[in-house]
Amino acid sequence: MAASLCLSLHQTLSTNPLAALRGRPLSLSFPGSSTVSIRPSGRHATAVATRASYTPTPATERVISIASYALPFFNSLQYGRFLFAQYPRLGLLFEPIFPILNLYRSVPYASFVAFFGLYLGVVRNTSLSRYVRFNAMQAVTLDVLLAVPVLLTRILDPGQGGGFGMKAMMWGHTGVFVFSFMCFVYGVVSCLLGKTPYIPFVADAAGRQL
């Protein structure tokens, strides 16, 4: 029986040596019993399933996702004024986007129009893929969080008394800008690669809204 099993296995691999590599079942015939089919398993089966289920993200979805992250980034530039004042050369890195930023700010209520346009036109548009809607919802959530420091500054007014209050406001605004800039870069690079970015403190809240 063992000799018959080895012969059957040898004949199967000889007739189709790449059967296992292609994820096809191997048929083994036992004398006096039925034929047994063996399918690849383990790491190879996982790789085959991954390759079979992988579909590249369309370019249009990547562009829409990247454009979505521009909204919170543009609105976060106001928090970088203390950093740019301390390091003027750092502001030179953002000069290429100044024409777009000036055009954006020249439109009345551009921030509100962009916010509701992104939320109603993309996030709530079920005809779009979840990839686009999730990225747009992350951008909307991040934009909402960026409004919190402005409200706190207006309520507490830490810059009026000077001293530690003023320094705390400068550090806080700089930290918000750095975080927003890192989220923008992370989101853009991930979307260019067709991957889904998961921003800390934002991804969970965005996922629950879809």
PDB file of C-alpha atoms in Angstrom:
ATOM      1  CA  MET A   1       0.000   0.000   0.000  1.00  0.00           C
ATOM      2  CA  ALA A   2       2.820   2.403   0.834  1.00  0.00           C
ATOM      3  CA  ALA A   3       4.476   1.665  -2.506  1.00  0.00           C
ATOM      4  CA  SER A   4       1.197   2.336  -4.324  1.00  0.00           C
ATOM      5  CA  LEU A   5       0.774   5.611  -2.438  1.00  0.00           C
ATOM      6  CA  CYS A   6       4.282   6.787  -3.333  1.00  0.00           C
ATOM      7  CA  LEU A   7       3.753   5.805  -6.976  1.00  0.00           C
ATOM      8  CA  SER A   8       0.450   7.689  -7.133  1.00  0.00           C
ATOM      9  CA  LEU A   9       2.011  10.797  -5.571  1.00  0.00           C
ATOM     10  CA  HIS A  10       4.971  10.605  -7.948  1.00  0.00           C
ATOM     11  CA  GLN A  11       2.656  10.344 -10.957  1.00  0.00           C
ATOM     12  CA  THR A  12       0.579  13.310  -9.774  1.00  0.00           C
ATOM     13  CA  LEU A  13       3.599  15.574  -9.352  1.00  0.00           C
ATOM     14  CA  SER A  14       5.112  14.365 -12.618  1.00  0.00           C
ATOM     15  CA  THR A  15       2.025  15.149 -14.677  1.00  0.00           C
ATOM     16  CA  ASN A  16       1.514  18.557 -13.038  1.00  0.00           C
ATOM     17  CA  PRO A  17       4.557  19.583 -10.938  1.00  0.00           C
ATOM     18  CA  LEU A  18       3.212  23.116 -10.362  1.00  0.00           C
ATOM     19  CA  ALA A  19      -0.165  21.974  -9.102  1.00  0.00           C
ATOM     20  CA  ALA A  20       0.734  22.644  -5.480  1.00  0.00           C
ATOM     21  CA  LEU A  21       2.264  25.999  -6.281  1.00  0.00           C
ATOM     22  CA  ARG A  22      -0.887  27.061  -8.076  1.00  0.00           C
ATOM     23  CA  GLY A  23      -3.098  26.094  -5.180  1.00  0.00           C
ATOM     24  CA  ARG A  24      -4.676  23.111  -6.986  1.00  0.00           C
ATOM     25  CA  PRO A  25      -5.579  20.001  -5.008  1.00  0.00           C
ATOM     26  CA  LEU A  26      -3.420  16.888  -5.242  1.00  0.00           C
ATOM     27  CA  SER A  27      -5.336  13.654  -5.828  1.00  0.00           C
ATOM     28  CA  LEU A  28      -4.028  10.487  -4.134  1.00  0.00           C
ATOM     29  CA  SER A  29      -5.569   7.106  -4.967  1.00  0.00           C
ATOM     30  CA  PHE A  30      -5.520   4.374  -2.311  1.00  0.00           C
ATOM     31  CA  PRO A  31      -6.044   0.756  -3.299  1.00  0.00           C
ATOM     32  CA  GLY A  32      -9.489  -0.404  -2.281  1.00  0.00           C
ATOM     33  CA  SER A  33     -10.602   3.081  -1.209  1.00  0.00           C
ATOM     34  CA  SER A  34     -11.721   6.371  -2.702  1.00  0.00           C
ATOM     35  CA  THR A  35      -9.526   9.150  -4.026  1.00  0.00           C
ATOM     36  CA  VAL A  36      -8.344  11.731  -1.478  1.00  0.00           C
ATOM     37  CA  SER A  37      -7.732  15.370  -2.480  1.00  0.00           C
ATOM     38  CA  ILE A  38      -5.104  17.403  -0.606  1.00  0.00           C
ATOM     39  CA  ARG A  39      -5.197  21.193  -0.792  1.00  0.00           C
ATOM     40  CA  PRO A  40      -2.291  23.481   0.122  1.00  0.00           C
ATOM     41  CA  SER A  41      -2.479  24.975   3.571  1.00  0.00           C
ATOM     42  CA  GLY A  42      -0.505  27.149   5.913  1.00  0.00           C
ATOM     43  CA  ARG A  43       1.565  30.082   4.743  1.00  0.00           C
ATOM     44  CA  HIS A  44       1.297  29.199   1.052  1.00  0.00           C
ATOM     45  CA  ALA A  45      -2.501  29.014   1.159  1.00  0.00           C
ATOM     46  CA  THR A  46      -2.642  32.380   2.906  1.00  0.00           C
ATOM     47  CA  ALA A  47      -0.409  33.939   0.257  1.00  0.00           C
ATOM     48  CA  VAL A  48      -2.556  32.485  -2.535  1.00  0.00           C
ATOM     49  CA  ALA A  49      -5.735  33.794  -0.919  1.00  0.00           C
ATOM     50  CA  THR A  50      -4.153  37.208  -0.414  1.00  0.00           C
ATOM     51  CA  ARG A  51      -3.087  37.450  -4.038  1.00  0.00           C
ATOM     52  CA  ALA A  52      -6.497  36.306  -5.199  1.00  0.00           C
ATOM     53  CA  SER A  53      -8.400  38.848  -3.053  1.00  0.00           C
ATOM     54  CA  TYR A  54      -6.089  41.828  -3.613  1.00  0.00           C
ATOM     55  CA  THR A  55      -7.438  44.555  -5.870  1.00  0.00           C
ATOM     56  CA  PRO A  56      -5.518  47.803  -6.412  1.00  0.00           C
ATOM     57  CA  THR A  57      -7.172  51.041  -5.304  1.00  0.00           C
ATOM     58  CA  PRO A  58      -8.360  53.081  -8.323  1.00  0.00           C
ATOM     59  CA  ALA A  59      -6.522  56.324  -9.001  1.00  0.00           C
ATOM     60  CA  THR A  60      -9.705  58.399  -8.722  1.00  0.00           C
ATOM     61  CA  GLU A  61     -10.321  57.126  -5.200  1.00  0.00           C
ATOM     62  CA  ARG A  62      -6.762  57.971  -4.208  1.00  0.00           C
ATOM     63  CA  VAL A  63      -7.090  61.522  -5.574  1.00  0.00           C
ATOM     64  CA  ILE A  64     -10.374  62.145  -3.744  1.00  0.00           C
ATOM     65  CA  SER A  65      -8.896  60.792  -0.516  1.00  0.00           C
ATOM     66  CA  ILE A  66      -5.790  62.971  -0.807  1.00  0.00           C
ATOM     67  CA  ALA A  67      -7.910  66.043  -1.520  1.00  0.00           C
ATOM     68  CA  SER A  68      -9.973  65.302   1.588  1.00  0.00           C
ATOM     69  CA  TYR A  69      -6.937  65.605   3.859  1.00  0.00           C
ATOM     70  CA  ALA A  70      -6.202  69.054   2.440  1.00  0.00           C
ATOM     71  CA  LEU A  71      -9.170  70.499   4.362  1.00  0.00           C
ATOM     72  CA  PRO A  72      -7.854  69.945   7.914  1.00  0.00           C
ATOM     73  CA  PHE A  73      -4.321  70.757   6.794  1.00  0.00           C
ATOM     74  CA  PHE A  74      -5.296  74.169   5.416  1.00  0.00           C
ATOM     75  CA  ASN A  75      -7.283  74.952   8.555  1.00  0.00           C
ATOM     76  CA  SER A  76      -4.374  73.930  10.783  1.00  0.00           C
ATOM     77  CA  LEU A  77      -1.885  76.381   9.268  1.00  0.00           C
ATOM     78  CA  GLN A  78      -3.113  79.080  11.649  1.00  0.00           C
ATOM     79  CA  TYR A  79      -1.660  77.071  14.534  1.00  0.00           C
ATOM     80  CA  GLY A  80       1.786  77.192  12.993  1.00  0.00           C
ATOM     81  CA  ARG A  81       2.209  80.961  13.157  1.00  0.00           C
ATOM     82  CA  PHE A  82       4.315  80.810  16.343  1.00  0.00           C
ATOM     83  CA  LEU A  83       6.527  78.117  14.847  1.00  0.00           C
ATOM     84  CA  PHE A  84       6.978  80.058  11.607  1.00  0.00           C
ATOM     85  CA  ALA A  85       7.779  83.229  13.551  1.00  0.00           C
ATOM     86  CA  GLN A  86      10.483  81.421  15.505  1.00  0.00           C
ATOM     87  CA  TYR A  87      11.880  79.587  12.467  1.00  0.00           C
ATOM     88  CA  PRO A  88      11.258  81.739   9.359  1.00  0.00           C
ATOM     89  CA  ARG A  89      13.088  79.304   7.072  1.00  0.00           C
ATOM     90  CA  LEU A  90      10.575  76.635   7.952  1.00  0.00           C
ATOM     91  CA  GLY A  91       7.895  78.687   6.302  1.00  0.00           C
ATOM     92  CA  LEU A  92       9.753  78.478   2.995  1.00  0.00           C
ATOM     93  CA  LEU A  93       8.745  74.824   2.741  1.00  0.00           C
ATOM     94  CA  PHE A  94       5.107  75.846   2.500  1.00  0.00           C
ATOM     95  CA  GLU A  95       5.538  78.591  -0.096  1.00  0.00           C
ATOM     96  CA  PRO A  96       4.523  76.327  -3.039  1.00  0.00           C
ATOM     97  CA  ILE A  97       1.044  75.927  -1.578  1.00  0.00           C
ATOM     98  CA  PHE A  98       0.510  79.622  -0.858  1.00  0.00           C
ATOM     99  CA  PRO A  99      -1.307  80.291  -4.187  1.00  0.00           C
ATOM    100  CA  ILE A 100      -3.746  77.454  -3.478  1.00  0.00           C
ATOM    101  CA  LEU A 101      -4.140  78.612   0.113  1.00  0.00           C
ATOM    102  CA  ASN A 102      -4.816  82.211  -0.968  1.00  0.00           C
ATOM    103  CA  LEU A 103      -7.422  80.999  -3.453  1.00  0.00           C
ATOM    104  CA  TYR A 104      -9.024  78.880  -0.759  1.00  0.00           C
ATOM    105  CA  ARG A 105      -9.220  81.768   1.690  1.00  0.00           C
ATOM    106  CA  SER A 106     -10.463  84.215  -0.933  1.00  0.00           C
ATOM    107  CA  VAL A 107     -13.762  82.336  -1.182  1.00  0.00           C
ATOM    108  CA  PRO A 108     -16.260  83.491   1.468  1.00  0.00           C
ATOM    109  CA  TYR A 109     -17.002  80.784   4.039  1.00  0.00           C
ATOM    110  CA  ALA A 110     -14.767  78.411   2.116  1.00  0.00           C
ATOM    111  CA  SER A 111     -14.066  76.351   5.216  1.00  0.00           C
ATOM    112  CA  PHE A 112     -17.767  75.738   5.936  1.00  0.00           C
ATOM    113  CA  VAL A 113     -18.560  75.024   2.289  1.00  0.00           C
ATOM    114  CA  ALA A 114     -15.674  72.559   2.024  1.00  0.00           C
ATOM    115  CA  PHE A 115     -16.624  70.904   5.317  1.00  0.00           C
ATOM    116  CA  PHE A 116     -20.271  70.276   4.449  1.00  0.00           C
ATOM    117  CA  GLY A 117     -19.421  69.482   0.843  1.00  0.00           C
ATOM    118  CA  LEU A 118     -16.969  66.814   1.991  1.00  0.00           C
ATOM    119  CA  TYR A 119     -19.358  65.398   4.577  1.00  0.00           C
ATOM    120  CA  LEU A 120     -22.534  65.381   2.489  1.00  0.00           C
ATOM    121  CA  GLY A 121     -20.978  64.813  -0.923  1.00  0.00           C
ATOM    122  CA  VAL A 122     -18.441  62.139  -0.009  1.00  0.00           C
ATOM    123  CA  VAL A 123     -18.989  60.660   3.455  1.00  0.00           C
ATOM    124  CA  ARG A 124     -22.757  60.244   3.033  1.00  0.00           C
ATOM    125  CA  ASN A 125     -22.538  59.258  -0.611  1.00  0.00           C
ATOM    126  CA  THR A 126     -23.111  55.508  -0.522  1.00  0.00           C
ATOM    127  CA  SER A 127     -22.294  55.206  -4.219  1.00  0.00           C
ATOM    128  CA  LEU A 128     -18.628  55.784  -3.361  1.00  0.00           C
ATOM    129  CA  SER A 129     -16.417  53.058  -1.960  1.00  0.00           C
ATOM    130  CA  ARG A 130     -15.819  52.680   1.764  1.00  0.00           C
ATOM    131  CA  TYR A 131     -12.150  53.512   1.193  1.00  0.00           C
ATOM    132  CA  VAL A 132     -13.020  57.034  -0.013  1.00  0.00           C
ATOM    133  CA  ARG A 133     -15.733  57.571   2.568  1.00  0.00           C
ATOM    134  CA  PHE A 134     -13.507  56.441   5.436  1.00  0.00           C
ATOM    135  CA  ASN A 135     -10.684  58.785   4.437  1.00  0.00           C
ATOM    136  CA  ALA A 136     -13.116  61.657   4.006  1.00  0.00           C
ATOM    137  CA  MET A 137     -14.640  60.944   7.430  1.00  0.00           C
ATOM    138  CA  GLN A 138     -11.188  60.932   9.010  1.00  0.00           C
ATOM    139  CA  ALA A 139     -10.507  64.327   7.433  1.00  0.00           C
ATOM    140  CA  VAL A 140     -13.849  65.693   8.670  1.00  0.00           C
ATOM    141  CA  THR A 141     -13.263  64.349  12.189  1.00  0.00           C
ATOM    142  CA  LEU A 142      -9.785  65.826  12.288  1.00  0.00           C
ATOM    143  CA  ASP A 143     -11.134  69.179  11.087  1.00  0.00           C
ATOM    144  CA  VAL A 144     -13.701  69.182  13.903  1.00  0.00           C
ATOM    145  CA  LEU A 145     -10.989  68.460  16.478  1.00  0.00           C
ATOM    146  CA  LEU A 146      -8.941  71.375  15.134  1.00  0.00           C
ATOM    147  CA  ALA A 147     -11.717  73.763  16.162  1.00  0.00           C
ATOM    148  CA  VAL A 148     -11.375  72.817  19.844  1.00  0.00           C
ATOM    149  CA  PRO A 149      -8.110  74.735  20.524  1.00  0.00           C
ATOM    150  CA  VAL A 150      -9.605  77.880  18.970  1.00  0.00           C
ATOM    151  CA  LEU A 151     -12.623  77.684  21.248  1.00  0.00           C
ATOM    152  CA  LEU A 152     -10.455  77.085  24.306  1.00  0.00           C
ATOM    153  CA  THR A 153      -8.229  80.031  23.407  1.00  0.00           C
ATOM    154  CA  ARG A 154     -11.213  82.359  23.054  1.00  0.00           C
ATOM    155  CA  ILE A 155     -12.772  81.189  26.307  1.00  0.00           C
ATOM    156  CA  LEU A 156      -9.660  81.114  28.489  1.00  0.00           C
ATOM    157  CA  ASP A 157      -7.746  83.893  26.700  1.00  0.00           C
ATOM    158  CA  PRO A 158      -4.347  82.730  28.009  1.00  0.00           C
ATOM    159  CA  GLY A 159      -2.412  85.348  26.053  1.00  0.00           C
ATOM    160  CA  GLN A 160      -3.921  88.307  27.863  1.00  0.00           C
ATOM    161  CA  GLY A 161      -1.941  87.900  31.060  1.00  0.00           C
ATOM    162  CA  GLY A 162       1.305  86.864  29.370  1.00  0.00           C
ATOM    163  CA  GLY A 163       3.846  84.745  31.187  1.00  0.00           C
ATOM    164  CA  PHE A 164       3.185  81.030  31.462  1.00  0.00           C
ATOM    165  CA  GLY A 165      -0.278  81.287  29.884  1.00  0.00           C
ATOM    166  CA  MET A 166       1.171  82.737  26.711  1.00  0.00           C
ATOM    167  CA  LYS A 167       3.906  80.099  26.538  1.00  0.00           C
ATOM    168  CA  ALA A 168       1.360  77.319  27.096  1.00  0.00           C
ATOM    169  CA  MET A 169      -0.736  78.651  24.240  1.00  0.00           C
ATOM    170  CA  MET A 170       2.298  78.806  21.943  1.00  0.00           C
ATOM    171  CA  TRP A 171       3.327  75.251  22.805  1.00  0.00           C
ATOM    172  CA  GLY A 172      -0.225  74.003  22.412  1.00  0.00           C
ATOM    173  CA  HIS A 173      -0.717  75.647  19.012  1.00  0.00           C
ATOM    174  CA  THR A 174       2.637  74.382  17.792  1.00  0.00           C
ATOM    175  CA  GLY A 175       1.821  70.851  18.952  1.00  0.00           C
ATOM    176  CA  VAL A 176      -1.536  70.941  17.179  1.00  0.00           C
ATOM    177  CA  PHE A 177       0.082  72.097  13.954  1.00  0.00           C
ATOM    178  CA  VAL A 178       2.805  69.444  14.086  1.00  0.00           C
ATOM    179  CA  PHE A 179       0.240  66.726  14.737  1.00  0.00           C
ATOM    180  CA  SER A 180      -1.972  67.938  11.903  1.00  0.00           C
ATOM    181  CA  PHE A 181       0.959  68.144   9.508  1.00  0.00           C
ATOM    182  CA  MET A 182       2.073  64.614  10.367  1.00  0.00           C
ATOM    183  CA  CYS A 183      -1.487  63.360   9.817  1.00  0.00           C
ATOM    184  CA  PHE A 184      -1.574  65.107   6.443  1.00  0.00           C
ATOM    185  CA  VAL A 185       1.714  63.581   5.308  1.00  0.00           C
ATOM    186  CA  TYR A 186       0.720  60.156   6.621  1.00  0.00           C
ATOM    187  CA  GLY A 187      -2.647  60.309   4.887  1.00  0.00           C
ATOM    188  CA  VAL A 188      -1.259  61.511   1.562  1.00  0.00           C
ATOM    189  CA  VAL A 189       1.539  58.942   1.433  1.00  0.00           C
ATOM    190  CA  SER A 190      -0.815  56.111   2.401  1.00  0.00           C
ATOM    191  CA  CYS A 191      -3.359  57.115  -0.248  1.00  0.00           C
ATOM    192  CA  LEU A 192      -0.650  57.381  -2.898  1.00  0.00           C
ATOM    193  CA  LEU A 193       0.299  53.792  -2.101  1.00  0.00           C
ATOM    194  CA  GLY A 194      -3.335  52.708  -2.144  1.00  0.00           C
ATOM    195  CA  LYS A 195      -3.339  51.866   1.564  1.00  0.00           C
ATOM    196  CA  THR A 196      -5.773  52.932   4.262  1.00  0.00           C
ATOM    197  CA  PRO A 197      -4.306  55.345   6.840  1.00  0.00           C
ATOM    198  CA  TYR A 198      -5.434  54.931  10.433  1.00  0.00           C
ATOM    199  CA  ILE A 199      -4.885  58.191  12.314  1.00  0.00           C
ATOM    200  CA  PRO A 200      -4.603  57.829  16.111  1.00  0.00           C
ATOM    201  CA  PHE A 201      -7.643  59.092  18.091  1.00  0.00           C
ATOM    202  CA  VAL A 202      -9.463  59.701  14.775  1.00  0.00           C
ATOM    203  CA  ALA A 203      -9.784  56.372  12.954  1.00  0.00           C
ATOM    204  CA  ASP A 204     -12.074  54.751  15.551  1.00  0.00           C
ATOM    205  CA  ALA A 205     -14.416  57.740  15.654  1.00  0.00           C
ATOM    206  CA  ALA A 206     -14.483  57.917  11.854  1.00  0.00           C
ATOM    207  CA  GLY A 207     -15.171  54.209  11.476  1.00  0.00           C
ATOM    208  CA  ARG A 208     -18.202  54.365  13.801  1.00  0.00           C
ATOM    209  CA  GLN A 209     -19.811  57.026  11.614  1.00  0.00           C
ATOM    210  CA  LEU A 210     -19.894  54.857   8.485  1.00  0.00           C
TER     211      LEU A 210
END
